PDB file of C-alpha atoms and ligand atoms in Angstrom:
ATOM      1  CA  MET A 299     177.451 143.827 168.983  1.00 44.00           C
ATOM      2  CA  SER A 300     179.704 141.903 171.334  1.00 42.00           C
ATOM      3  CA  ALA A 301     178.659 138.629 172.897  1.00 48.00           C
ATOM      4  CA  VAL A 302     176.515 139.997 175.693  1.00 61.00           C
ATOM      5  CA  SER A 303     173.778 137.413 175.515  1.00 84.00           C
ATOM      6  CA  ASP A 304     173.249 134.083 177.238  1.00 95.00           C
ATOM      7  CA  ARG A 305     170.992 133.041 174.431  1.00 98.00           C
ATOM      8  CA  ARG A 306     171.964 129.908 172.578  1.00 98.00           C
ATOM      9  CA  LEU A 307     170.300 128.679 169.407  1.00 98.00           C
ATOM     10  CA  LEU A 308     170.762 125.312 167.663  1.00 98.00           C
ATOM     11  CA  LEU A 309     169.517 124.582 164.152  1.00 98.00           C
ATOM     12  CA  VAL A 310     169.285 121.050 162.750  1.00 98.00           C
ATOM     13  CA  HIS A 311     169.081 120.819 158.965  1.00 98.00           C
ATOM     14  CA  ALA A 312     169.326 117.895 156.570  1.00 98.00           C
ATOM     15  CA  HIS A 313     171.363 119.223 153.626  1.00 97.00           C
ATOM     16  CA  PRO A 314     173.658 122.148 152.871  1.00 97.00           C
ATOM     17  CA  ASP A 315     171.300 124.877 151.478  1.00 96.00           C
ATOM     18  CA  ASP A 316     168.359 124.107 153.826  1.00 96.00           C
ATOM     19  CA  GLU A 317     169.796 126.480 156.424  1.00 97.00           C
ATOM     20  CA  SER A 318     170.004 129.219 153.790  1.00 96.00           C
ATOM     21  CA  SER A 319     166.470 128.723 152.454  1.00 94.00           C
ATOM     22  CA  GLN A 320     164.804 128.241 155.864  1.00 94.00           C
ATOM     23  CA  SER A 321     166.548 130.234 158.577  1.00 96.00           C
ATOM     24  CA  PRO A 322     169.208 132.697 157.348  1.00 97.00           C
ATOM     25  CA  ALA A 323     167.578 135.808 158.825  1.00 97.00           C
ATOM     26  CA  THR A 324     167.074 134.030 162.142  1.00 98.00           C
ATOM     27  CA  MET A 325     170.732 133.043 162.335  1.00 98.00           C
ATOM     28  CA  ALA A 326     171.958 136.520 161.262  1.00 98.00           C
ATOM     29  CA  ARG A 327     169.698 138.317 163.714  1.00 98.00           C
ATOM     30  CA  TYR A 328     170.689 136.305 166.768  1.00 98.00           C
ATOM     31  CA  LEU A 329     174.362 136.463 165.893  1.00 98.00           C
ATOM     32  CA  SER A 330     174.044 140.254 165.649  1.00 97.00           C
ATOM     33  CA  GLU A 331     172.497 140.274 169.107  1.00 97.00           C
ATOM     34  CA  GLY A 332     175.412 138.340 170.560  1.00 97.00           C
ATOM     35  CA  ALA A 333     173.736 134.937 170.827  1.00 98.00           C
ATOM     36  CA  GLN A 334     175.556 131.669 170.244  1.00 98.00           C
ATOM     37  CA  VAL A 335     174.303 130.069 167.021  1.00 98.00           C
ATOM     38  CA  THR A 336     175.176 126.471 166.156  1.00 98.00           C
ATOM     39  CA  LEU A 337     174.242 124.826 162.881  1.00 98.00           C
ATOM     40  CA  VAL A 338     174.124 121.036 162.570  1.00 98.00           C
ATOM     41  CA  THR A 339     173.881 119.642 159.032  1.00 98.00           C
ATOM     42  CA  CYS A 340     173.058 115.935 158.768  1.00 98.00           C
ATOM     43  CA  THR A 341     174.338 115.054 155.265  1.00 98.00           C
ATOM     44  CA  LEU A 342     176.486 116.551 152.508  1.00 98.00           C
ATOM     45  CA  GLY A 343     173.580 116.658 150.066  1.00 96.00           C
ATOM     46  CA  GLU A 344     175.357 114.289 147.676  1.00 95.00           C
ATOM     47  CA  LEU A 345     172.146 113.529 145.749  1.00 95.00           C
ATOM     48  CA  GLY A 346     170.949 117.075 145.140  1.00 92.00           C
ATOM     49  CA  GLU A 347     169.974 117.876 141.591  1.00 89.00           C
ATOM     50  CA  ILE A 348     172.875 119.722 139.929  1.00 90.00           C
ATOM     51  CA  LEU A 349     171.601 122.848 138.182  1.00 87.00           C
ATOM     52  CA  VAL A 350     174.874 124.021 136.647  1.00 88.00           C
ATOM     53  CA  PRO A 351     175.696 122.141 133.413  1.00 88.00           C
ATOM     54  CA  ASP A 352     179.462 122.498 133.955  1.00 89.00           C
ATOM     55  CA  TRP A 353     179.139 120.482 137.138  1.00 92.00           C
ATOM     56  CA  ALA A 354     176.732 117.857 135.808  1.00 91.00           C
ATOM     57  CA  HIS A 355     179.522 115.287 135.669  1.00 94.00           C
ATOM     58  CA  PHE A 356     180.056 115.360 139.439  1.00 95.00           C
ATOM     59  CA  THR A 357     179.707 112.003 141.143  1.00 95.00           C
ATOM     60  CA  PRO A 358     177.676 112.093 144.375  1.00 96.00           C
ATOM     61  CA  ALA A 359     180.928 112.121 146.369  1.00 96.00           C
ATOM     62  CA  GLU A 360     182.264 115.031 144.308  1.00 95.00           C
ATOM     63  CA  LEU A 361     179.011 116.927 144.700  1.00 96.00           C
ATOM     64  CA  GLY A 362     179.184 116.391 148.463  1.00 96.00           C
ATOM     65  CA  GLN A 363     182.682 117.890 148.549  1.00 96.00           C
ATOM     66  CA  HIS A 364     181.580 120.767 146.343  1.00 95.00           C
ATOM     67  CA  ARG A 365     178.619 121.480 148.610  1.00 96.00           C
ATOM     68  CA  LEU A 366     180.919 121.555 151.622  1.00 97.00           C
ATOM     69  CA  GLY A 367     182.507 124.580 149.973  1.00 97.00           C
ATOM     70  CA  GLU A 368     179.131 126.131 149.146  1.00 96.00           C
ATOM     71  CA  VAL A 369     177.813 125.882 152.705  1.00 97.00           C
ATOM     72  CA  SER A 370     181.071 127.243 154.028  1.00 97.00           C
ATOM     73  CA  VAL A 371     180.700 130.366 151.846  1.00 98.00           C
ATOM     74  CA  ALA A 372     177.039 130.659 152.876  1.00 97.00           C
ATOM     75  CA  MET A 373     177.865 130.471 156.566  1.00 98.00           C
ATOM     76  CA  GLY A 374     180.620 133.024 156.035  1.00 98.00           C
ATOM     77  CA  ALA A 375     177.962 135.379 154.635  1.00 98.00           C
ATOM     78  CA  VAL A 376     175.644 134.807 157.610  1.00 98.00           C
ATOM     79  CA  GLY A 377     178.468 134.868 160.163  1.00 98.00           C
ATOM     80  CA  VAL A 378     177.990 131.343 161.550  1.00 98.00           C
ATOM     81  CA  THR A 379     181.284 129.962 162.813  1.00 98.00           C
ATOM     82  CA  ASP A 380     179.969 126.990 164.810  1.00 98.00           C
ATOM     83  CA  HIS A 381     178.968 124.498 162.107  1.00 98.00           C
ATOM     84  CA  VAL A 382     178.913 120.771 162.786  1.00 98.00           C
ATOM     85  CA  PHE A 383     178.161 117.800 160.530  1.00 98.00           C
ATOM     86  CA  LEU A 384     176.197 115.174 162.429  1.00 98.00           C
ATOM     87  CA  GLY A 385     178.611 112.388 163.347  1.00 98.00           C
ATOM     88  CA  GLY A 386     181.412 114.136 161.396  1.00 97.00           C
ATOM     89  CA  VAL A 387     181.722 115.143 157.737  1.00 97.00           C
ATOM     90  CA  GLY A 388     180.288 112.434 155.479  1.00 96.00           C
ATOM     91  CA  ARG A 389     179.004 110.179 158.295  1.00 97.00           C
ATOM     92  CA  TYR A 390     175.504 110.160 156.785  1.00 98.00           C
ATOM     93  CA  HIS A 391     174.786 110.136 153.077  1.00 97.00           C
ATOM     94  CA  ASP A 392     171.976 112.050 151.405  1.00 97.00           C
ATOM     95  CA  SER A 393     169.088 109.544 150.962  1.00 97.00           C
ATOM     96  CA  GLY A 394     167.722 111.110 147.795  1.00 95.00           C
ATOM     97  CA  MET A 395     164.021 111.275 147.032  1.00 94.00           C
ATOM     98  CA  VAL A 396     161.496 110.218 144.413  1.00 92.00           C
ATOM     99  CA  ARG A 397     157.987 111.385 143.593  1.00 90.00           C
ATOM    100  CA  ASP A 398     154.964 109.145 143.164  1.00 88.00           C
ATOM    101  CA  ASP A 399     152.348 109.610 140.442  1.00 86.00           C
ATOM    102  CA  GLU A 400     150.556 112.214 142.539  1.00 82.00           C
ATOM    103  CA  GLY A 401     153.707 114.227 143.125  1.00 81.00           C
ATOM    104  CA  ARG A 402     154.232 113.125 146.714  1.00 86.00           C
ATOM    105  CA  VAL A 403     157.824 112.870 147.872  1.00 89.00           C
ATOM    106  CA  LEU A 404     159.034 109.459 149.033  1.00 91.00           C
ATOM    107  CA  ALA A 405     162.274 107.725 149.971  1.00 93.00           C
ATOM    108  CA  PRO A 406     163.781 105.869 146.996  1.00 93.00           C
ATOM    109  CA  ALA A 407     163.347 102.086 146.946  1.00 92.00           C
ATOM    110  CA  SER A 408     167.097 101.687 146.686  1.00 93.00           C
ATOM    111  CA  LEU A 409     169.072 103.761 149.186  1.00 95.00           C
ATOM    112  CA  PRO A 410     172.784 104.602 149.025  1.00 95.00           C
ATOM    113  CA  ALA A 411     175.156 103.160 151.618  1.00 95.00           C
ATOM    114  CA  ASN A 412     174.968 105.073 154.908  1.00 96.00           C
ATOM    115  CA  ALA A 413     171.777 106.834 153.819  1.00 98.00           C
ATOM    116  CA  PHE A 414     170.519 109.093 156.582  1.00 98.00           C
ATOM    117  CA  TRP A 415     167.033 107.617 156.127  1.00 98.00           C
ATOM    118  CA  SER A 416     168.310 104.202 157.191  1.00 97.00           C
ATOM    119  CA  ALA A 417     170.478 105.510 160.052  1.00 98.00           C
ATOM    120  CA  ASP A 418     170.053 103.882 163.436  1.00 98.00           C
ATOM    121  CA  LEU A 419     167.885 106.476 165.140  1.00 98.00           C
ATOM    122  CA  LEU A 420     169.457 106.083 168.568  1.00 98.00           C
ATOM    123  CA  GLU A 421     172.991 106.286 167.211  1.00 98.00           C
ATOM    124  CA  ALA A 422     172.235 109.393 165.151  1.00 98.00           C
ATOM    125  CA  SER A 423     170.389 110.997 168.061  1.00 98.00           C
ATOM    126  CA  ASP A 424     173.271 110.325 170.431  1.00 98.00           C
ATOM    127  CA  GLN A 425     175.541 112.246 168.089  1.00 98.00           C
ATOM    128  CA  LEU A 426     173.195 115.192 168.483  1.00 98.00           C
ATOM    129  CA  VAL A 427     172.860 114.618 172.260  1.00 98.00           C
ATOM    130  CA  GLU A 428     176.581 115.246 172.508  1.00 98.00           C
ATOM    131  CA  VAL A 429     176.212 118.576 170.675  1.00 98.00           C
ATOM    132  CA  ILE A 430     173.160 119.590 172.731  1.00 98.00           C
ATOM    133  CA  ARG A 431     174.872 118.834 176.053  1.00 98.00           C
ATOM    134  CA  ASP A 432     177.960 120.717 174.978  1.00 98.00           C
ATOM    135  CA  ARG A 433     176.281 123.832 173.479  1.00 98.00           C
ATOM    136  CA  ARG A 434     173.258 123.885 175.870  1.00 98.00           C
ATOM    137  CA  PRO A 435     170.796 125.685 173.559  1.00 98.00           C
ATOM    138  CA  GLN A 436     167.553 127.071 174.967  1.00 98.00           C
ATOM    139  CA  VAL A 437     165.942 126.927 171.507  1.00 98.00           C
ATOM    140  CA  LEU A 438     166.276 124.300 168.780  1.00 98.00           C
ATOM    141  CA  ILE A 439     164.943 124.821 165.248  1.00 98.00           C
ATOM    142  CA  THR A 440     164.243 121.951 162.852  1.00 98.00           C
ATOM    143  CA  TYR A 441     161.583 120.650 160.424  1.00 96.00           C
ATOM    144  CA  ASP A 442     158.035 119.608 161.180  1.00 94.00           C
ATOM    145  CA  PRO A 443     157.149 115.862 161.326  1.00 93.00           C
ATOM    146  CA  HIS A 444     156.482 115.844 157.586  1.00 90.00           C
ATOM    147  CA  GLY A 445     159.913 117.315 156.852  1.00 89.00           C
ATOM    148  CA  ASN A 446     158.038 120.351 155.489  1.00 84.00           C
ATOM    149  CA  TYR A 447     157.507 118.754 152.089  1.00 84.00           C
ATOM    150  CA  GLY A 448     158.295 115.116 152.696  1.00 89.00           C
ATOM    151  CA  HIS A 449     161.985 114.723 151.901  1.00 94.00           C
ATOM    152  CA  PRO A 450     163.075 111.615 153.839  1.00 97.00           C
ATOM    153  CA  ASP A 451     166.221 113.346 155.152  1.00 97.00           C
ATOM    154  CA  HIS A 452     164.136 116.234 156.480  1.00 97.00           C
ATOM    155  CA  ILE A 453     161.799 113.786 158.231  1.00 97.00           C
ATOM    156  CA  GLN A 454     164.784 111.966 159.691  1.00 98.00           C
ATOM    157  CA  ALA A 455     166.356 115.264 160.833  1.00 98.00           C
ATOM    158  CA  HIS A 456     163.077 116.029 162.613  1.00 98.00           C
ATOM    159  CA  ARG A 457     163.063 112.624 164.318  1.00 98.00           C
ATOM    160  CA  VAL A 458     166.695 112.885 165.374  1.00 98.00           C
ATOM    161  CA  ALA A 459     166.218 116.435 166.695  1.00 98.00           C
ATOM    162  CA  MET A 460     163.089 115.526 168.690  1.00 98.00           C
ATOM    163  CA  TYR A 461     164.518 112.275 170.074  1.00 98.00           C
ATOM    164  CA  ALA A 462     167.823 113.915 170.969  1.00 98.00           C
ATOM    165  CA  THR A 463     165.944 116.723 172.748  1.00 98.00           C
ATOM    166  CA  LEU A 464     164.350 114.118 175.051  1.00 98.00           C
ATOM    167  CA  LEU A 465     167.474 112.014 175.510  1.00 98.00           C
ATOM    168  CA  ALA A 466     169.770 114.976 176.207  1.00 98.00           C
ATOM    169  CA  ALA A 467     167.620 115.988 179.180  1.00 98.00           C
ATOM    170  CA  SER A 468     167.616 112.570 180.811  1.00 98.00           C
ATOM    171  CA  PRO A 469     170.297 112.093 183.504  1.00 98.00           C
ATOM    172  CA  SER A 470     170.080 108.325 183.079  1.00 98.00           C
ATOM    173  CA  HIS A 471     170.870 108.458 179.374  1.00 98.00           C
ATOM    174  CA  ARG A 472     174.531 108.110 178.365  1.00 98.00           C
ATOM    175  CA  PRO A 473     176.169 110.174 181.123  1.00 98.00           C
ATOM    176  CA  ASP A 474     179.406 109.767 179.152  1.00 98.00           C
ATOM    177  CA  LEU A 475     177.995 112.203 176.552  1.00 98.00           C
ATOM    178  CA  GLY A 476     177.918 115.137 178.969  1.00 98.00           C
ATOM    179  CA  GLU A 477     175.786 116.744 181.659  1.00 98.00           C
ATOM    180  CA  PRO A 478     172.047 116.543 180.950  1.00 98.00           C
ATOM    181  CA  TRP A 479     170.547 119.584 179.243  1.00 98.00           C
ATOM    182  CA  GLN A 480     166.879 120.458 178.856  1.00 98.00           C
ATOM    183  CA  ILE A 481     166.078 122.437 175.719  1.00 98.00           C
ATOM    184  CA  SER A 482     163.295 124.888 176.610  1.00 98.00           C
ATOM    185  CA  ARG A 483     161.606 125.152 173.242  1.00 98.00           C
ATOM    186  CA  VAL A 484     161.710 123.376 169.881  1.00 98.00           C
ATOM    187  CA  LEU A 485     160.427 125.277 166.851  1.00 98.00           C
ATOM    188  CA  TRP A 486     159.560 123.787 163.493  1.00 97.00           C
ATOM    189  CA  ASN A 487     160.327 125.968 160.510  1.00 94.00           C
ATOM    190  CA  SER A 488     157.293 126.481 158.376  1.00 89.00           C
ATOM    191  CA  HIS A 489     156.032 128.115 155.226  1.00 80.00           C
ATOM    192  CA  ASN A 490     154.271 131.364 155.825  1.00 80.00           C
ATOM    193  CA  THR A 491     151.150 130.131 154.068  1.00 80.00           C
ATOM    194  CA  GLU A 492     149.414 133.491 153.638  1.00 82.00           C
ATOM    195  CA  LEU A 493     152.500 135.175 152.196  1.00 86.00           C
ATOM    196  CA  TRP A 494     153.032 132.279 149.812  1.00 85.00           C
ATOM    197  CA  THR A 495     149.485 132.758 148.538  1.00 85.00           C
ATOM    198  CA  GLN A 496     150.143 136.485 147.994  1.00 88.00           C
ATOM    199  CA  GLY A 497     153.496 135.749 146.375  1.00 89.00           C
ATOM    200  CA  TYR A 498     151.890 133.201 144.051  1.00 88.00           C
ATOM    201  CA  ALA A 499     149.439 135.821 142.789  1.00 88.00           C
ATOM    202  CA  ILE A 500     152.223 138.384 142.176  1.00 92.00           C
ATOM    203  CA  ALA A 501     154.394 135.786 140.423  1.00 90.00           C
ATOM    204  CA  LYS A 502     151.460 134.928 138.166  1.00 88.00           C
ATOM    205  CA  GLU A 503     150.929 138.609 137.286  1.00 90.00           C
ATOM    206  CA  ARG A 504     154.588 138.828 136.324  1.00 91.00           C
ATOM    207  CA  GLY A 505     154.232 135.805 134.087  1.00 89.00           C
ATOM    208  CA  ILE A 506     156.280 133.506 136.299  1.00 89.00           C
ATOM    209  CA  ASP A 507     154.820 130.087 135.642  1.00 81.00           C
ATOM    210  CA  LEU A 508     155.397 128.449 138.976  1.00 78.00           C
ATOM    211  CA  TRP A 509     153.352 125.319 138.628  1.00 73.00           C
ATOM    212  CA  PRO A 510     152.168 125.027 135.014  1.00 70.00           C
ATOM    213  CA  ASP A 511     150.113 121.962 135.975  1.00 67.00           C
ATOM    214  CA  ILE A 512     147.823 123.972 138.262  1.00 64.00           C
ATOM    215  CA  GLU A 513     144.693 125.378 136.629  1.00 63.00           C
ATOM    216  CA  GLY A 514     143.249 128.483 138.290  1.00 63.00           C
ATOM    217  CA  GLU A 515     143.929 129.239 141.920  1.00 65.00           C
ATOM    218  CA  PRO A 516     145.854 126.701 143.979  1.00 64.00           C
ATOM    219  CA  GLU A 517     143.697 124.884 146.509  1.00 64.00           C
ATOM    220  CA  PRO A 518     143.786 126.087 150.137  1.00 56.00           C
ATOM    221  CA  GLY A 519     146.581 124.343 151.972  1.00 60.00           C
ATOM    222  CA  ARG A 520     148.719 124.036 148.860  1.00 63.00           C
ATOM    223  CA  PHE A 521     151.394 126.173 150.459  1.00 66.00           C
ATOM    224  CA  GLY A 522     151.723 124.501 153.810  1.00 70.00           C
ATOM    225  CA  PRO A 523     150.173 124.373 157.229  1.00 75.00           C
ATOM    226  CA  ASP A 524     147.189 126.251 158.583  1.00 80.00           C
ATOM    227  CA  PRO A 525     148.525 129.770 159.292  1.00 82.00           C
ATOM    228  CA  ALA A 526     146.923 129.519 162.738  1.00 86.00           C
ATOM    229  CA  ARG A 527     149.689 127.091 163.675  1.00 91.00           C
ATOM    230  CA  ILE A 528     152.403 129.687 163.138  1.00 93.00           C
ATOM    231  CA  VAL A 529     153.406 131.137 166.515  1.00 95.00           C
ATOM    232  CA  ALA A 530     156.519 133.187 165.734  1.00 96.00           C
ATOM    233  CA  VAL A 531     157.951 135.084 162.776  1.00 95.00           C
ATOM    234  CA  VAL A 532     161.469 136.467 162.561  1.00 96.00           C
ATOM    235  CA  GLU A 533     161.432 139.400 160.165  1.00 95.00           C
ATOM    236  CA  THR A 534     163.496 138.998 156.990  1.00 94.00           C
ATOM    237  CA  SER A 535     163.796 142.613 155.784  1.00 94.00           C
ATOM    238  CA  PRO A 536     166.814 143.720 157.883  1.00 96.00           C
ATOM    239  CA  TRP A 537     168.735 140.710 156.603  1.00 96.00           C
ATOM    240  CA  LEU A 538     167.733 140.513 152.945  1.00 95.00           C
ATOM    241  CA  ASP A 539     171.288 140.966 151.638  1.00 96.00           C
ATOM    242  CA  VAL A 540     172.584 138.263 153.967  1.00 97.00           C
ATOM    243  CA  CYS A 541     169.742 135.914 153.010  1.00 96.00           C
ATOM    244  CA  ARG A 542     170.511 136.392 149.324  1.00 94.00           C
ATOM    245  CA  ALA A 543     174.243 135.966 149.677  1.00 96.00           C
ATOM    246  CA  ALA A 544     173.702 132.770 151.666  1.00 97.00           C
ATOM    247  CA  LEU A 545     171.289 131.260 149.179  1.00 95.00           C
ATOM    248  CA  ASP A 546     173.352 132.367 146.172  1.00 94.00           C
ATOM    249  CA  ALA A 547     176.350 130.519 147.625  1.00 96.00           C
ATOM    250  CA  HIS A 548     174.491 127.254 146.954  1.00 96.00           C
ATOM    251  CA  ARG A 549     174.834 127.694 143.223  1.00 94.00           C
ATOM    252  CA  SER A 550     174.792 123.968 142.417  1.00 93.00           C
ATOM    253  CA  GLN A 551     171.259 123.771 143.859  1.00 93.00           C
ATOM    254  CA  VAL A 552     169.778 127.220 143.429  1.00 91.00           C
ATOM    255  CA  ASP A 553     169.277 128.756 139.987  1.00 89.00           C
ATOM    256  CA  PRO A 554     168.116 132.364 140.467  1.00 84.00           C
ATOM    257  CA  ALA A 555     166.364 132.204 137.076  1.00 85.00           C
ATOM    258  CA  ASP A 556     164.258 129.239 138.125  1.00 87.00           C
ATOM    259  CA  PRO A 557     160.563 130.161 138.620  1.00 89.00           C
ATOM    260  CA  PHE A 558     160.527 128.759 142.150  1.00 87.00           C
ATOM    261  CA  TRP A 559     163.443 130.866 143.316  1.00 89.00           C
ATOM    262  CA  GLN A 560     161.995 133.966 141.618  1.00 90.00           C
ATOM    263  CA  PHE A 561     158.786 133.307 143.550  1.00 91.00           C
ATOM    264  CA  TYR A 562     160.803 132.729 146.733  1.00 90.00           C
ATOM    265  CA  ARG A 563     162.395 136.174 146.368  1.00 90.00           C
ATOM    266  CA  ILE A 564     159.026 137.805 145.757  1.00 92.00           C
ATOM    267  CA  VAL A 565     157.730 136.288 149.001  1.00 91.00           C
ATOM    268  CA  GLN A 566     160.878 137.307 150.885  1.00 90.00           C
ATOM    269  CA  GLU A 567     160.354 140.956 149.867  1.00 90.00           C
ATOM    270  CA  LEU A 568     156.658 141.191 150.816  1.00 92.00           C
ATOM    271  CA  PRO A 569     155.833 143.532 153.718  1.00 89.00           C
ATOM    272  CA  GLY A 570     155.924 141.538 156.937  1.00 87.00           C
ATOM    273  CA  ALA A 571     157.854 138.671 155.365  1.00 93.00           C
ATOM    274  CA  GLY A 572     159.737 136.519 157.776  1.00 94.00           C
ATOM    275  CA  GLU A 573     160.856 133.074 158.782  1.00 95.00           C
ATOM    276  CA  ALA A 574     157.814 131.425 160.322  1.00 94.00           C
ATOM    277  CA  TYR A 575     157.801 128.860 163.103  1.00 96.00           C
ATOM    278  CA  GLN A 576     155.429 126.429 164.759  1.00 96.00           C
ATOM    279  CA  LEU A 577     155.852 125.321 168.354  1.00 97.00           C
ATOM    280  CA  GLY A 578     157.056 121.713 168.312  1.00 98.00           C
ATOM    281  CA  PHE A 579     157.910 121.149 171.966  1.00 98.00           C
ATOM    282  CA  GLY A 580     158.325 122.990 175.220  1.00 98.00           C
ATOM    283  CA  ILE A 581     157.397 126.363 176.618  1.00 98.00           C
ATOM    284  CA  PRO A 582     154.723 128.278 174.666  1.00 97.00           C
ATOM    285  CA  PHE A 583     155.192 131.927 173.787  1.00 98.00           C
ATOM    286  CA  PRO A 584     153.682 134.537 176.119  1.00 96.00           C
ATOM    287  CA  ASP A 585     150.101 135.289 175.109  1.00 94.00           C
ATOM    288  CA  THR A 586     150.358 138.804 173.712  1.00 93.00           C
ATOM    289  CA  GLY A 587     147.588 138.547 171.159  1.00 91.00           C
ATOM    290  CA  SER A 588     150.004 138.650 168.234  1.00 92.00           C
ATOM    291  CA  LEU A 589     152.743 136.489 166.780  1.00 94.00           C
ATOM    292  CA  ALA A 590     156.013 136.414 168.684  1.00 97.00           C
ATOM    293  CA  ASP A 591     158.874 138.211 166.916  1.00 96.00           C
ATOM    294  CA  ASP A 592     161.572 136.673 169.116  1.00 98.00           C
ATOM    295  CA  VAL A 593     162.149 132.904 169.299  1.00 98.00           C
ATOM    296  CA  PHE A 594     163.446 133.270 172.886  1.00 98.00           C
ATOM    297  CA  ALA A 595     160.441 135.299 174.128  1.00 97.00           C
ATOM    298  CA  GLY A 596     159.277 134.219 177.561  1.00 97.00           C
ATOM    299  CA  LEU A 597     162.263 131.988 178.315  1.00 97.00           C
ATOM    300  CA  GLY A 598     163.910 134.414 180.729  1.00 95.00           C
ATOM    301  CA  VAL A 599     167.146 134.713 178.745  1.00 95.00           C
TER     302      VAL A 599
HETATM  303 ZN1   ZN B 120     167.035 119.565 152.185  1.00 71.58          ZN
END
């Protein structure tokens, strides 16, 4: 389809691969409908865990360069041509993460130089303000306040996206960064909690030992937010091949044989599977009695 749409979508992700695990179908769908889709990635993912033994010797800087290539292949598969690194390639370094005794994700005590977690929030947000005022998206997609599972770079991406949304709209803020622009709606990508529960049961039947430490059924809430908070779902099924190609491009981070990614594929193939969103800011979806299937619904574009 040619570019016949005035719809403009901006996605803010922390590391290369997050866009391909969270929102590939959403990006592919809106590109196919002629919308403008812009991806902002905040770091190069230099501290990701390397899953391919041949690449285990990579230094963080080498891994960052390698992942630049991976995300480029992934975006080629999805069709995204407007891809920006926040502040320029390598401006912010992956902060890394650690887990406490209870498995909770935390920022490491010792952060690398230029870690995104220690970025000046105003400076980082202004870099996004410039992108927002230039691209003028109606809808922005990013993480929830907990960064979905607590990774410090995801939390920081959320903060930067939310702060920049407010700053970009204010005529008194940094007029040198462009004309003010009000984003109409911010969505937080989310786990589809009910589908994850179904997928967990199927994985277990197939002998995929997802979390060997869990005895019996996982407790309610294990898989993410209350499903009642999900307001929109973009269906995955028309875009399954694209989703797979995008994720497979991130080979340093994604091992298809790993139980988690096997589970992820099971969930992706379930009837009704889709990329789920919560409303983070702005105009609610029209009240139709069911979940919205279009992230722009009710915005008049
Ligand atoms: Zn990430």
